[in-house]
CSV table of C-alpha atoms in Angstrom, one decimal:
chain,number,residue,atom,x,y,z
O,11,MET,CA,104.1,14.0,-7.2
O,12,LYS,CA,102.4,11.0,-5.6
O,13,GLY,CA,102.9,12.5,-2.2
O,14,MET,CA,101.1,15.7,-3.2
O,15,LYS,CA,98.1,13.7,-4.5
O,16,GLU,CA,97.9,11.8,-1.2
O,17,ARG,CA,98.0,15.0,0.8
O,18,LEU,CA,95.3,16.6,-1.4
O,19,ALA,CA,93.1,13.5,-1.0
O,20,LYS,CA,93.4,13.7,2.8
O,21,LYS,CA,92.4,17.4,2.8
O,22,ILE,CA,89.4,16.7,0.7
O,23,LYS,CA,88.4,13.9,3.0
O,24,LEU,CA,88.8,16.1,6.0
O,25,ILE,CA,86.7,18.8,4.5
O,26,THR,CA,84.0,16.3,3.8
O,27,ILE,CA,84.1,15.0,7.3
O,28,VAL,CA,83.9,18.5,8.8
O,29,SER,CA,81.0,19.4,6.5
O,30,THR,CA,79.1,16.3,7.5
O,31,PHE,CA,79.7,17.0,11.2
O,32,LYS,CA,78.3,20.6,10.8
O,33,GLN,CA,75.2,19.3,9.1
O,34,GLY,CA,74.8,16.8,11.9
O,35,LEU,CA,75.0,19.5,14.6
O,36,ALA,CA,72.6,21.7,12.7
O,37,HIS,CA,70.1,18.8,12.4
O,38,HIS,CA,70.5,17.9,16.0
O,39,LYS,CA,70.0,21.6,17.1
O,40,SER,CA,66.9,21.7,15.0
O,41,LYS,CA,65.5,18.6,16.7
O,42,ILE,CA,66.2,20.0,20.1
O,43,ASP,CA,64.5,23.4,19.2
O,44,ARG,CA,61.4,21.5,17.9
O,45,THR,CA,61.3,19.4,21.1
O,46,ILE,CA,61.5,22.5,23.3
O,47,HIS,CA,58.7,24.3,21.4
O,48,HIS,CA,56.6,21.2,21.5
O,49,ILE,CA,57.0,20.8,25.2
O,50,ARG,CA,56.3,24.5,25.8
O,51,ASP,CA,53.1,24.3,23.7
O,52,GLU,CA,52.0,21.2,25.6
O,53,ILE,CA,52.5,23.0,28.9
O,54,VAL,CA,50.6,26.1,27.8
O,55,ALA,CA,47.8,24.0,26.4
O,56,GLU,CA,47.6,22.0,29.5
O,57,SER,CA,47.7,25.1,31.7
O,58,GLY,CA,44.9,26.8,29.6
O,59,GLN,CA,42.6,23.7,29.8
O,60,ARG,CA,43.2,23.3,33.5
O,61,ARG,CA,42.7,27.0,34.4
O,62,GLY,CA,40.3,28.0,31.7
O,63,CYS,CA,42.7,30.7,30.4
O,64,VAL,CA,44.6,31.5,27.3
O,65,THR,CA,48.1,32.8,26.8
O,66,PRO,CA,48.1,36.6,27.4
O,67,THR,CA,49.0,38.9,24.6
O,68,LEU,CA,51.0,42.0,24.8
O,69,GLU,CA,47.8,44.1,24.7
O,70,ASP,CA,46.4,42.1,27.7
O,71,VAL,CA,49.6,42.7,29.6
O,72,GLU,CA,49.4,46.5,29.0
O,73,VAL,CA,45.7,46.6,30.0
O,74,SER,CA,46.5,44.6,33.1
O,75,GLU,CA,49.3,47.1,34.0
O,76,GLN,CA,47.0,50.0,33.5
O,77,GLU,CA,44.3,48.5,35.7
O,78,HIS,CA,46.9,47.9,38.4
O,79,ASP,CA,48.1,51.5,38.2
O,80,LEU,CA,44.5,52.7,38.4
O,81,GLU,CA,43.9,50.6,41.5
O,82,GLU,CA,47.0,52.0,43.1
O,83,GLU,CA,45.9,55.5,42.4
O,84,GLU,CA,42.4,54.9,43.8
O,85,GLU,CA,43.9,53.4,46.9
O,86,GLU,CA,46.3,56.3,47.4
O,87,GLU,CA,43.3,58.7,46.9
O,88,ARG,CA,41.3,56.9,49.6
O,89,GLU,CA,44.2,57.0,52.0
O,90,ILE,CA,44.6,60.8,51.6
O,91,LEU,CA,40.8,61.3,51.9
O,92,LEU,CA,40.8,59.5,55.2
O,93,GLU,CA,43.2,62.0,56.6
O,94,PHE,CA,40.3,64.5,56.8
O,95,GLU,CA,37.3,64.8,59.0
O,96,GLU,CA,34.1,63.2,57.7
O,97,ASN,CA,31.6,66.1,57.4
O,98,CYS,CA,29.3,66.0,54.4
O,99,PRO,CA,27.3,69.1,53.3
O,100,PRO,CA,23.9,68.5,51.5
O,101,GLY,CA,24.6,67.1,48.1
O,102,GLY,CA,28.3,66.7,48.7
O,103,GLU,CA,28.6,62.9,48.9
O,104,ASP,CA,30.6,62.5,45.7
O,105,SER,CA,31.3,66.1,44.7
O,106,VAL,CA,33.1,69.3,45.6
O,107,VAL,CA,31.3,71.9,47.7
O,108,PHE,CA,32.8,75.3,48.1
O,109,TYR,CA,31.5,78.0,50.5
O,110,THR,CA,32.6,81.4,49.4
O,111,THR,CA,31.6,85.1,49.4
O,112,GLY,CA,31.3,87.7,46.7
O,113,LEU,CA,31.4,90.6,49.0
O,114,ARG,CA,34.6,92.8,48.8
O,115,GLY,CA,34.0,94.5,52.1
O,116,VAL,CA,36.7,92.4,53.9
O,117,ARG,CA,39.5,92.2,51.4
O,118,LYS,CA,41.4,89.4,53.1
O,119,THR,CA,38.3,87.2,53.1
O,120,PHE,CA,37.5,88.0,49.5
O,121,GLU,CA,41.0,87.3,48.2
O,122,ALA,CA,41.2,84.0,50.1
O,123,CYS,CA,38.0,83.0,48.4
O,124,ARG,CA,39.4,83.9,45.0
O,125,ARG,CA,42.5,81.9,45.6
O,126,VAL,CA,40.5,78.7,46.3
O,127,SER,CA,38.2,79.3,43.4
O,128,PHE,CA,41.2,79.8,41.1
O,129,LEU,CA,42.7,76.6,42.2
O,130,LEU,CA,39.5,74.6,41.6
O,131,GLU,CA,39.1,76.2,38.2
O,132,ASN,CA,42.7,75.5,37.3
O,133,HIS,CA,42.2,71.8,38.0
O,134,MET,CA,39.1,72.0,35.7
O,135,VAL,CA,36.7,70.2,38.0
O,136,LYS,CA,33.1,70.8,38.6
O,137,PHE,CA,32.3,72.2,42.0
O,138,LYS,CA,29.2,73.5,43.8
O,139,GLU,CA,29.8,77.1,44.8
O,140,ARG,CA,27.7,78.4,47.6
O,141,ASP,CA,27.9,82.1,48.1
O,142,VAL,CA,27.1,83.0,51.7
O,143,SER,CA,26.8,86.7,50.9
O,144,VAL,CA,23.9,86.0,48.4
O,145,ASP,CA,22.0,83.4,50.4
O,146,SER,CA,22.0,83.5,54.2
O,147,GLU,CA,20.9,79.8,54.2
O,148,PHE,CA,24.3,78.9,52.8
O,149,ARG,CA,25.9,80.8,55.7
O,150,ASP,CA,23.8,79.0,58.3
O,151,GLU,CA,24.5,75.7,56.6
O,152,MET,CA,28.2,76.3,56.8
O,153,TRP,CA,28.1,77.3,60.4
O,154,ARG,CA,26.0,74.3,61.3
O,155,LEU,CA,28.4,71.9,59.5
O,156,LEU,CA,31.4,73.3,61.4
O,157,GLY,CA,29.7,73.9,64.7
O,158,ARG,CA,30.7,77.5,65.0
O,159,LYS,CA,30.5,80.9,63.2
O,160,VAL,CA,33.3,80.7,60.7
O,161,THR,CA,34.2,82.8,57.7
O,162,SER,CA,34.5,81.6,54.1
O,163,PRO,CA,36.2,80.1,52.2
O,164,ARG,CA,35.5,76.5,53.3
O,165,LEU,CA,36.1,73.5,51.0
O,166,PHE,CA,34.5,70.0,51.2
O,167,ILE,CA,35.5,67.1,48.9
O,168,ARG,CA,33.5,63.9,48.8
O,169,GLY,CA,31.9,64.4,52.2
O,170,ARG,CA,35.2,65.4,53.9
O,171,TYR,CA,36.0,68.8,55.3
O,172,ILE,CA,39.3,69.9,53.7
O,173,GLY,CA,39.7,73.3,55.3
O,174,GLY,CA,40.1,77.0,54.5
O,175,ALA,CA,42.3,78.8,52.0
O,176,ASP,CA,45.6,78.1,53.8
O,177,GLU,CA,45.0,74.4,54.0
O,178,VAL,CA,43.8,74.2,50.3
O,179,VAL,CA,46.9,76.2,49.0
O,180,ALA,CA,49.2,73.9,51.0
O,181,LEU,CA,47.6,70.8,49.6
O,182,ASN,CA,47.9,72.1,46.1
O,183,GLU,CA,51.6,72.8,46.6
O,184,ASN,CA,52.4,69.3,47.9
O,185,GLY,CA,50.3,67.6,45.1
O,186,LYS,CA,47.6,66.2,47.4
O,187,LEU,CA,44.8,68.4,46.1
O,188,LYS,CA,45.2,67.0,42.6
O,189,LYS,CA,44.9,63.5,44.0
O,190,LEU,CA,41.8,64.4,46.1
O,191,LEU,CA,40.1,65.8,43.0
O,192,ARG,CA,40.9,62.8,40.9
O,193,GLY,CA,37.7,61.2,39.5
O,194,ILE,CA,35.6,64.4,40.0
O,195,SER,CA,33.6,65.4,36.9
O,196,ARG,CA,35.5,67.7,34.6
O,197,ALA,CA,34.3,71.2,33.8
O,198,HIS,CA,34.8,72.0,30.2
O,199,SER,CA,32.4,75.0,29.9
O,200,PRO,CA,30.4,77.4,32.0
O,201,CYS,CA,27.1,76.2,33.5
O,202,GLU,CA,24.5,76.0,30.8
O,203,SER,CA,21.8,77.3,33.2
O,204,CYS,CA,23.4,80.3,35.0
O,205,ARG,CA,26.8,80.8,33.2
O,206,ASN,CA,28.5,80.1,36.5
O,207,GLU,CA,26.6,82.9,38.4
O,208,ARG,CA,25.2,80.1,40.7
O,209,PHE,CA,21.8,81.9,41.0
O,210,LEU,CA,18.9,82.7,38.8
O,211,ILE,CA,16.3,85.5,39.1
O,212,CYS,CA,13.1,84.1,40.7
O,213,SER,CA,10.4,83.6,38.0
O,214,SER,CA,7.6,83.8,40.5
O,215,CYS,CA,8.3,87.3,41.8
O,216,ASN,CA,10.7,88.6,39.0
O,217,GLY,CA,13.5,89.2,41.6
O,218,SER,CA,11.5,91.4,44.0
O,219,SER,CA,11.2,88.7,46.7
O,220,ARG,CA,7.6,89.6,47.3
O,221,LEU,CA,4.1,88.9,45.8
O,222,MET,CA,0.7,90.5,46.0
O,223,ALA,CA,-1.0,89.3,49.2
O,224,ASP,CA,-4.2,87.2,48.9
O,225,ASP,CA,-7.6,88.4,50.2
O,226,GLU,CA,-7.0,87.0,53.7
O,227,GLU,CA,-3.7,88.7,54.1
O,228,THR,CA,-5.0,91.9,52.5
O,229,SER,CA,-7.8,92.1,55.1
O,230,ASN,CA,-5.0,92.2,57.7
O,231,GLY,CA,-3.6,95.3,56.1
O,232,ASN,CA,-0.8,93.5,54.3
O,233,MET,CA,-0.5,94.5,50.6
O,234,TRP,CA,2.5,92.3,50.0
O,235,THR,CA,3.7,88.9,51.1
O,236,ARG,CA,7.2,87.3,51.0
O,237,CYS,CA,7.9,85.1,48.0
O,238,ARG,CA,8.6,81.6,49.2
O,239,GLU,CA,10.3,80.4,46.0
O,240,CYS,CA,13.5,82.6,46.4
O,241,ASN,CA,15.8,84.0,49.0
O,242,GLU,CA,15.8,87.5,50.5
O,243,LYS,CA,17.5,88.9,47.3
O,244,GLY,CA,14.9,87.6,44.9
O,245,LEU,CA,17.2,84.8,43.7
O,246,VAL,CA,16.9,81.0,43.4
O,247,ARG,CA,19.8,78.6,43.4
O,248,CYS,CA,20.9,77.2,40.1
O,249,PRO,CA,19.6,73.6,40.0
O,250,LEU,CA,22.7,72.4,38.0
O,251,CYS,CA,25.7,73.8,39.9
O,252,THR,CA,24.7,74.6,43.4
């Protein structure tokens, strides 16, 4: 009986020792954790004072990553743009200029123009469409830019000559056209002025392209004089989209 009491007393003493040891470990770990956090806070505070900065939050990190991605995209866009010849049409420094034709006389040319126009509309970007069949000045402008008599379509992006229908279709298929058009203003609705017709009827001559001659010209036998406000078809360019 006495032996059992002694063994029981030893077990109770052992349990007490183990419990005290665990408490000591927990207390020691707590002190270490507090020391680590204290040192870290001191380092962060010192770094912030020295560099004039604060600890970045998760939102700051996300914004920084987005800005980095945007910079990479812009750099890639510039590299692609530099692959093309610098040749800027009037008003095309930071926009898309598209020389096209609405005449169906040459089916191949008309369909090529429609393909390029479809791609630009599909990417939903604003572009300045210049129909060489409606205004001969657009045709002469296109020939002057390219140094020879060429047929439409011809596409220019941000002052760079991109090419004709074959080149534009190929760029669209390899994904480069989308990158070239990145940053161009979006087109969410038809032009408010001309409804995407690109031309308006001349208000001076009502589309006739001629006016009554003044007294001096009438004395020379001319009843009519050419309207100087419009083209040969009595149309003026839309001021918003051409």
